[in-house]
Amino acid sequence: PRTGAAPALAYTLTFLAFFAHNVAELVSGLPDWAAAQGLPIGPAQFANALALLTLVAGILLFIGRTRQFNRPAQIAVAALGGALLANVASHAAVSLRTWSPMPGLFTAIALVLPSAAWLLLRLPLDRRTKTIAGLSGAGAIPLFAGFALLIAR
């Protein structure tokens, strides 16, 4: 069953939460933290990759907000929502694994988790479609992040 359109505010808040989260990761030194964990990523490369991912997310959320009953657009937004929730989970899992709070952990939990969950719950898609799209987005995170880092060099 198709529900009503997600509130426009849900798309906007999700973008603002993701943007704030990315800024927090950059300002709190995620590249240095990652290097200490054995994953060397240069600050400039990381900043460029974040900018690219933020831009793509912003475009998807804008399209979703302006085309709320366009099924392909909402499926793309659901995939993004799944990717954002998986990002939150990865921050928590990596922080637990390393016994060190990963930069961005608190903004992921406080901002990204509630905004992405609210958006996903309100998308005008049936539960099965949201689940498949969300899981697809979550599974695609390594591909998108790797691609963003590759072209950000």
PDB file of N, CA and C in Angstrom, residues 47-95:
ATOM      1  N   ALA A  47      38.399  14.924   2.062  1.00  0.00           N
ATOM      2  CA  ALA A  47      37.521  16.087   1.920  1.00  0.00           C
ATOM      3  C   ALA A  47      36.849  16.099   0.549  1.00  0.00           C
ATOM      4  N   ASN A  48      37.598  15.780  -0.488  1.00  0.00           N
ATOM      5  CA  ASN A  48      37.025  15.741  -1.843  1.00  0.00           C
ATOM      6  C   ASN A  48      35.983  14.635  -1.960  1.00  0.00           C
ATOM      7  N   ALA A  49      36.267  13.467  -1.393  1.00  0.00           N
ATOM      8  CA  ALA A  49      35.310  12.363  -1.439  1.00  0.00           C
ATOM      9  C   ALA A  49      34.036  12.724  -0.675  1.00  0.00           C
ATOM     10  N   LEU A  50      34.199  13.357   0.496  1.00  0.00           N
ATOM     11  CA  LEU A  50      33.024  13.786   1.263  1.00  0.00           C
ATOM     12  C   LEU A  50      32.195  14.792   0.482  1.00  0.00           C
ATOM     13  N   ALA A  51      32.868  15.731  -0.167  1.00  0.00           N
ATOM     14  CA  ALA A  51      32.152  16.728  -0.963  1.00  0.00           C
ATOM     15  C   ALA A  51      31.353  16.055  -2.075  1.00  0.00           C
ATOM     16  N   LEU A  52      31.956  15.086  -2.745  1.00  0.00           N
ATOM     17  CA  LEU A  52      31.274  14.375  -3.820  1.00  0.00           C
ATOM     18  C   LEU A  52      30.067  13.598  -3.297  1.00  0.00           C
ATOM     19  N   LEU A  53      30.253  12.860  -2.212  1.00  0.00           N
ATOM     20  CA  LEU A  53      29.152  12.073  -1.646  1.00  0.00           C
ATOM     21  C   LEU A  53      28.024  12.979  -1.141  1.00  0.00           C
ATOM     22  N   THR A  54      28.388  14.109  -0.552  1.00  0.00           N
ATOM     23  CA  THR A  54      27.383  15.053  -0.061  1.00  0.00           C
ATOM     24  C   THR A  54      26.603  15.653  -1.230  1.00  0.00           C
ATOM     25  N   LEU A  55      27.301  15.972  -2.301  1.00  0.00           N
ATOM     26  CA  LEU A  55      26.648  16.512  -3.492  1.00  0.00           C
ATOM     27  C   LEU A  55      25.668  15.503  -4.084  1.00  0.00           C
ATOM     28  N   VAL A  56      26.099  14.271  -4.233  1.00  0.00           N
ATOM     29  CA  VAL A  56      25.225  13.232  -4.797  1.00  0.00           C
ATOM     30  C   VAL A  56      24.011  13.012  -3.903  1.00  0.00           C
ATOM     31  N   ALA A  57      24.239  12.937  -2.592  1.00  0.00           N
ATOM     32  CA  ALA A  57      23.113  12.764  -1.666  1.00  0.00           C
ATOM     33  C   ALA A  57      22.155  13.954  -1.764  1.00  0.00           C
ATOM     34  N   GLY A  58      22.711  15.154  -1.842  1.00  0.00           N
ATOM     35  CA  GLY A  58      21.872  16.345  -1.957  1.00  0.00           C
ATOM     36  C   GLY A  58      21.024  16.340  -3.215  1.00  0.00           C
ATOM     37  N   ILE A  59      21.623  15.923  -4.318  1.00  0.00           N
ATOM     38  CA  ILE A  59      20.874  15.850  -5.579  1.00  0.00           C
ATOM     39  C   ILE A  59      19.754  14.816  -5.486  1.00  0.00           C
ATOM     40  N   LEU A  60      20.074  13.630  -4.952  1.00  0.00           N
ATOM     41  CA  LEU A  60      19.042  12.583  -4.808  1.00  0.00           C
ATOM     42  C   LEU A  60      17.905  13.048  -3.904  1.00  0.00           C
ATOM     43  N   LEU A  61      18.250  13.677  -2.795  1.00  0.00           N
ATOM     44  CA  LEU A  61      17.217  14.139  -1.867  1.00  0.00           C
ATOM     45  C   LEU A  61      16.396  15.278  -2.467  1.00  0.00           C
ATOM     46  N   PHE A  62      17.027  16.143  -3.238  1.00  0.00           N
ATOM     47  CA  PHE A  62      16.286  17.219  -3.903  1.00  0.00           C
ATOM     48  C   PHE A  62      15.316  16.640  -4.927  1.00  0.00           C
ATOM     49  N   ILE A  63      15.788  15.699  -5.716  1.00  0.00           N
ATOM     50  CA  ILE A  63      14.906  15.057  -6.703  1.00  0.00           C
ATOM     51  C   ILE A  63      13.763  14.343  -5.991  1.00  0.00           C
ATOM     52  N   GLY A  64      14.096  13.616  -4.928  1.00  0.00           N
ATOM     53  CA  GLY A  64      13.057  12.927  -4.167  1.00  0.00           C
ATOM     54  C   GLY A  64      12.029  13.888  -3.585  1.00  0.00           C
ATOM     55  N   ARG A  65      12.513  15.012  -3.089  1.00  0.00           N
ATOM     56  CA  ARG A  65      11.609  15.998  -2.490  1.00  0.00           C
ATOM     57  C   ARG A  65      10.698  16.637  -3.527  1.00  0.00           C
ATOM     58  N   THR A  66      11.219  16.886  -4.718  1.00  0.00           N
ATOM     59  CA  THR A  66      10.420  17.556  -5.744  1.00  0.00           C
ATOM     60  C   THR A  66       9.606  16.585  -6.593  1.00  0.00           C
ATOM     61  N   ARG A  67       9.897  15.309  -6.508  1.00  0.00           N
ATOM     62  CA  ARG A  67       9.173  14.283  -7.282  1.00  0.00           C
ATOM     63  C   ARG A  67       8.699  13.181  -6.329  1.00  0.00           C
ATOM     64  N   GLN A  68       7.863  13.577  -5.374  1.00  0.00           N
ATOM     65  CA  GLN A  68       7.520  12.654  -4.297  1.00  0.00           C
ATOM     66  C   GLN A  68       6.701  11.443  -4.718  1.00  0.00           C
ATOM     67  N   PHE A  69       6.041  11.493  -5.859  1.00  0.00           N
ATOM     68  CA  PHE A  69       5.294  10.316  -6.287  1.00  0.00           C
ATOM     69  C   PHE A  69       5.901   9.679  -7.533  1.00  0.00           C
ATOM     70  N   ASN A  70       7.153  10.016  -7.801  1.00  0.00           N
ATOM     71  CA  ASN A  70       7.897   9.373  -8.882  1.00  0.00           C
ATOM     72  C   ASN A  70       8.585   8.152  -8.273  1.00  0.00           C
ATOM     73  N   ARG A  71       8.096   6.981  -8.622  1.00  0.00           N
ATOM     74  CA  ARG A  71       8.571   5.742  -7.987  1.00  0.00           C
ATOM     75  C   ARG A  71      10.086   5.551  -8.102  1.00  0.00           C
ATOM     76  N   PRO A  72      10.706   5.685  -9.278  1.00  0.00           N
ATOM     77  CA  PRO A  72      12.163   5.508  -9.347  1.00  0.00           C
ATOM     78  C   PRO A  72      12.931   6.491  -8.459  1.00  0.00           C
ATOM     79  N   ALA A  73      12.441   7.724  -8.380  1.00  0.00           N
ATOM     80  CA  ALA A  73      13.111   8.712  -7.523  1.00  0.00           C
ATOM     81  C   ALA A  73      13.023   8.296  -6.064  1.00  0.00           C
ATOM     82  N   GLN A  74      11.869   7.812  -5.646  1.00  0.00           N
ATOM     83  CA  GLN A  74      11.710   7.407  -4.253  1.00  0.00           C
ATOM     84  C   GLN A  74      12.480   6.123  -3.935  1.00  0.00           C
ATOM     85  N   ILE A  75      12.623   5.248  -4.921  1.00  0.00           N
ATOM     86  CA  ILE A  75      13.448   4.049  -4.720  1.00  0.00           C
ATOM     87  C   ILE A  75      14.907   4.462  -4.533  1.00  0.00           C
ATOM     88  N   ALA A  76      15.358   5.444  -5.308  1.00  0.00           N
ATOM     89  CA  ALA A  76      16.729   5.951  -5.146  1.00  0.00           C
ATOM     90  C   ALA A  76      16.914   6.572  -3.771  1.00  0.00           C
ATOM     91  N   VAL A  77      15.911   7.309  -3.293  1.00  0.00           N
ATOM     92  CA  VAL A  77      15.985   7.903  -1.955  1.00  0.00           C
ATOM     93  C   VAL A  77      15.996   6.805  -0.886  1.00  0.00           C
ATOM     94  N   ALA A  78      15.217   5.754  -1.086  1.00  0.00           N
ATOM     95  CA  ALA A  78      15.219   4.642  -0.134  1.00  0.00           C
ATOM     96  C   ALA A  78      16.593   3.964  -0.096  1.00  0.00           C
ATOM     97  N   ALA A  79      17.228   3.825  -1.253  1.00  0.00           N
ATOM     98  CA  ALA A  79      18.576   3.250  -1.290  1.00  0.00           C
ATOM     99  C   ALA A  79      19.553   4.151  -0.534  1.00  0.00           C
ATOM    100  N   LEU A  80      19.428   5.456  -0.730  1.00  0.00           N
ATOM    101  CA  LEU A  80      20.274   6.396   0.011  1.00  0.00           C
ATOM    102  C   LEU A  80      20.008   6.286   1.508  1.00  0.00           C
ATOM    103  N   GLY A  81      18.748   6.199   1.885  1.00  0.00           N
ATOM    104  CA  GLY A  81      18.410   6.043   3.306  1.00  0.00           C
ATOM    105  C   GLY A  81      19.035   4.795   3.905  1.00  0.00           C
ATOM    106  N   GLY A  82      18.992   3.700   3.158  1.00  0.00           N
ATOM    107  CA  GLY A  82      19.629   2.470   3.632  1.00  0.00           C
ATOM    108  C   GLY A  82      21.133   2.634   3.774  1.00  0.00           C
ATOM    109  N   ALA A  83      21.738   3.344   2.818  1.00  0.00           N
ATOM    110  CA  ALA A  83      23.179   3.595   2.890  1.00  0.00           C
ATOM    111  C   ALA A  83      23.520   4.458   4.103  1.00  0.00           C
ATOM    112  N   LEU A  84      22.697   5.461   4.375  1.00  0.00           N
ATOM    113  CA  LEU A  84      22.947   6.320   5.530  1.00  0.00           C
ATOM    114  C   LEU A  84      22.815   5.546   6.839  1.00  0.00           C
ATOM    115  N   LEU A  85      21.811   4.686   6.936  1.00  0.00           N
ATOM    116  CA  LEU A  85      21.652   3.878   8.150  1.00  0.00           C
ATOM    117  C   LEU A  85      22.796   2.878   8.302  1.00  0.00           C
ATOM    118  N   ALA A  86      23.268   2.328   7.197  1.00  0.00           N
ATOM    119  CA  ALA A  86      24.420   1.424   7.267  1.00  0.00           C
ATOM    120  C   ALA A  86      25.675   2.179   7.688  1.00  0.00           C
ATOM    121  N   ASN A  87      25.793   3.431   7.273  1.00  0.00           N
ATOM    122  CA  ASN A  87      26.918   4.258   7.694  1.00  0.00           C
ATOM    123  C   ASN A  87      26.889   4.459   9.208  1.00  0.00           C
ATOM    124  N   VAL A  88      25.706   4.704   9.752  1.00  0.00           N
ATOM    125  CA  VAL A  88      25.563   4.835  11.205  1.00  0.00           C
ATOM    126  C   VAL A  88      26.014   3.543  11.888  1.00  0.00           C
ATOM    127  N   ALA A  89      25.526   2.418  11.378  1.00  0.00           N
ATOM    128  CA  ALA A  89      25.890   1.125  11.964  1.00  0.00           C
ATOM    129  C   ALA A  89      27.392   0.871  11.869  1.00  0.00           C
ATOM    130  N   SER A  90      28.005   1.275  10.756  1.00  0.00           N
ATOM    131  CA  SER A  90      29.443   1.053  10.608  1.00  0.00           C
ATOM    132  C   SER A  90      30.233   1.903  11.592  1.00  0.00           C
ATOM    133  N   HIS A  91      29.768   3.126  11.847  1.00  0.00           N
ATOM    134  CA  HIS A  91      30.443   3.971  12.842  1.00  0.00           C
ATOM    135  C   HIS A  91      30.402   3.303  14.221  1.00  0.00           C
ATOM    136  N   ALA A  92      29.233   2.776  14.577  1.00  0.00           N
ATOM    137  CA  ALA A  92      29.093   2.120  15.880  1.00  0.00           C
ATOM    138  C   ALA A  92      29.944   0.850  15.945  1.00  0.00           C
ATOM    139  N   ALA A  93      29.885   0.039  14.891  1.00  0.00           N
ATOM    140  CA  ALA A  93      30.638  -1.221  14.889  1.00  0.00           C
ATOM    141  C   ALA A  93      32.146  -0.990  14.931  1.00  0.00           C
ATOM    142  N   VAL A  94      32.631  -0.060  14.134  1.00  0.00           N
ATOM    143  CA  VAL A  94      34.073   0.217  14.109  1.00  0.00           C
ATOM    144  C   VAL A  94      34.520   0.819  15.436  1.00  0.00           C
ATOM    145  N   SER A  95      33.702   1.670  16.017  1.00  0.00           N
ATOM    146  CA  SER A  95      34.044   2.250  17.321  1.00  0.00           C
ATOM    147  C   SER A  95      34.139   1.169  18.392  1.00  0.00           C
TER     148      SER A  95
END
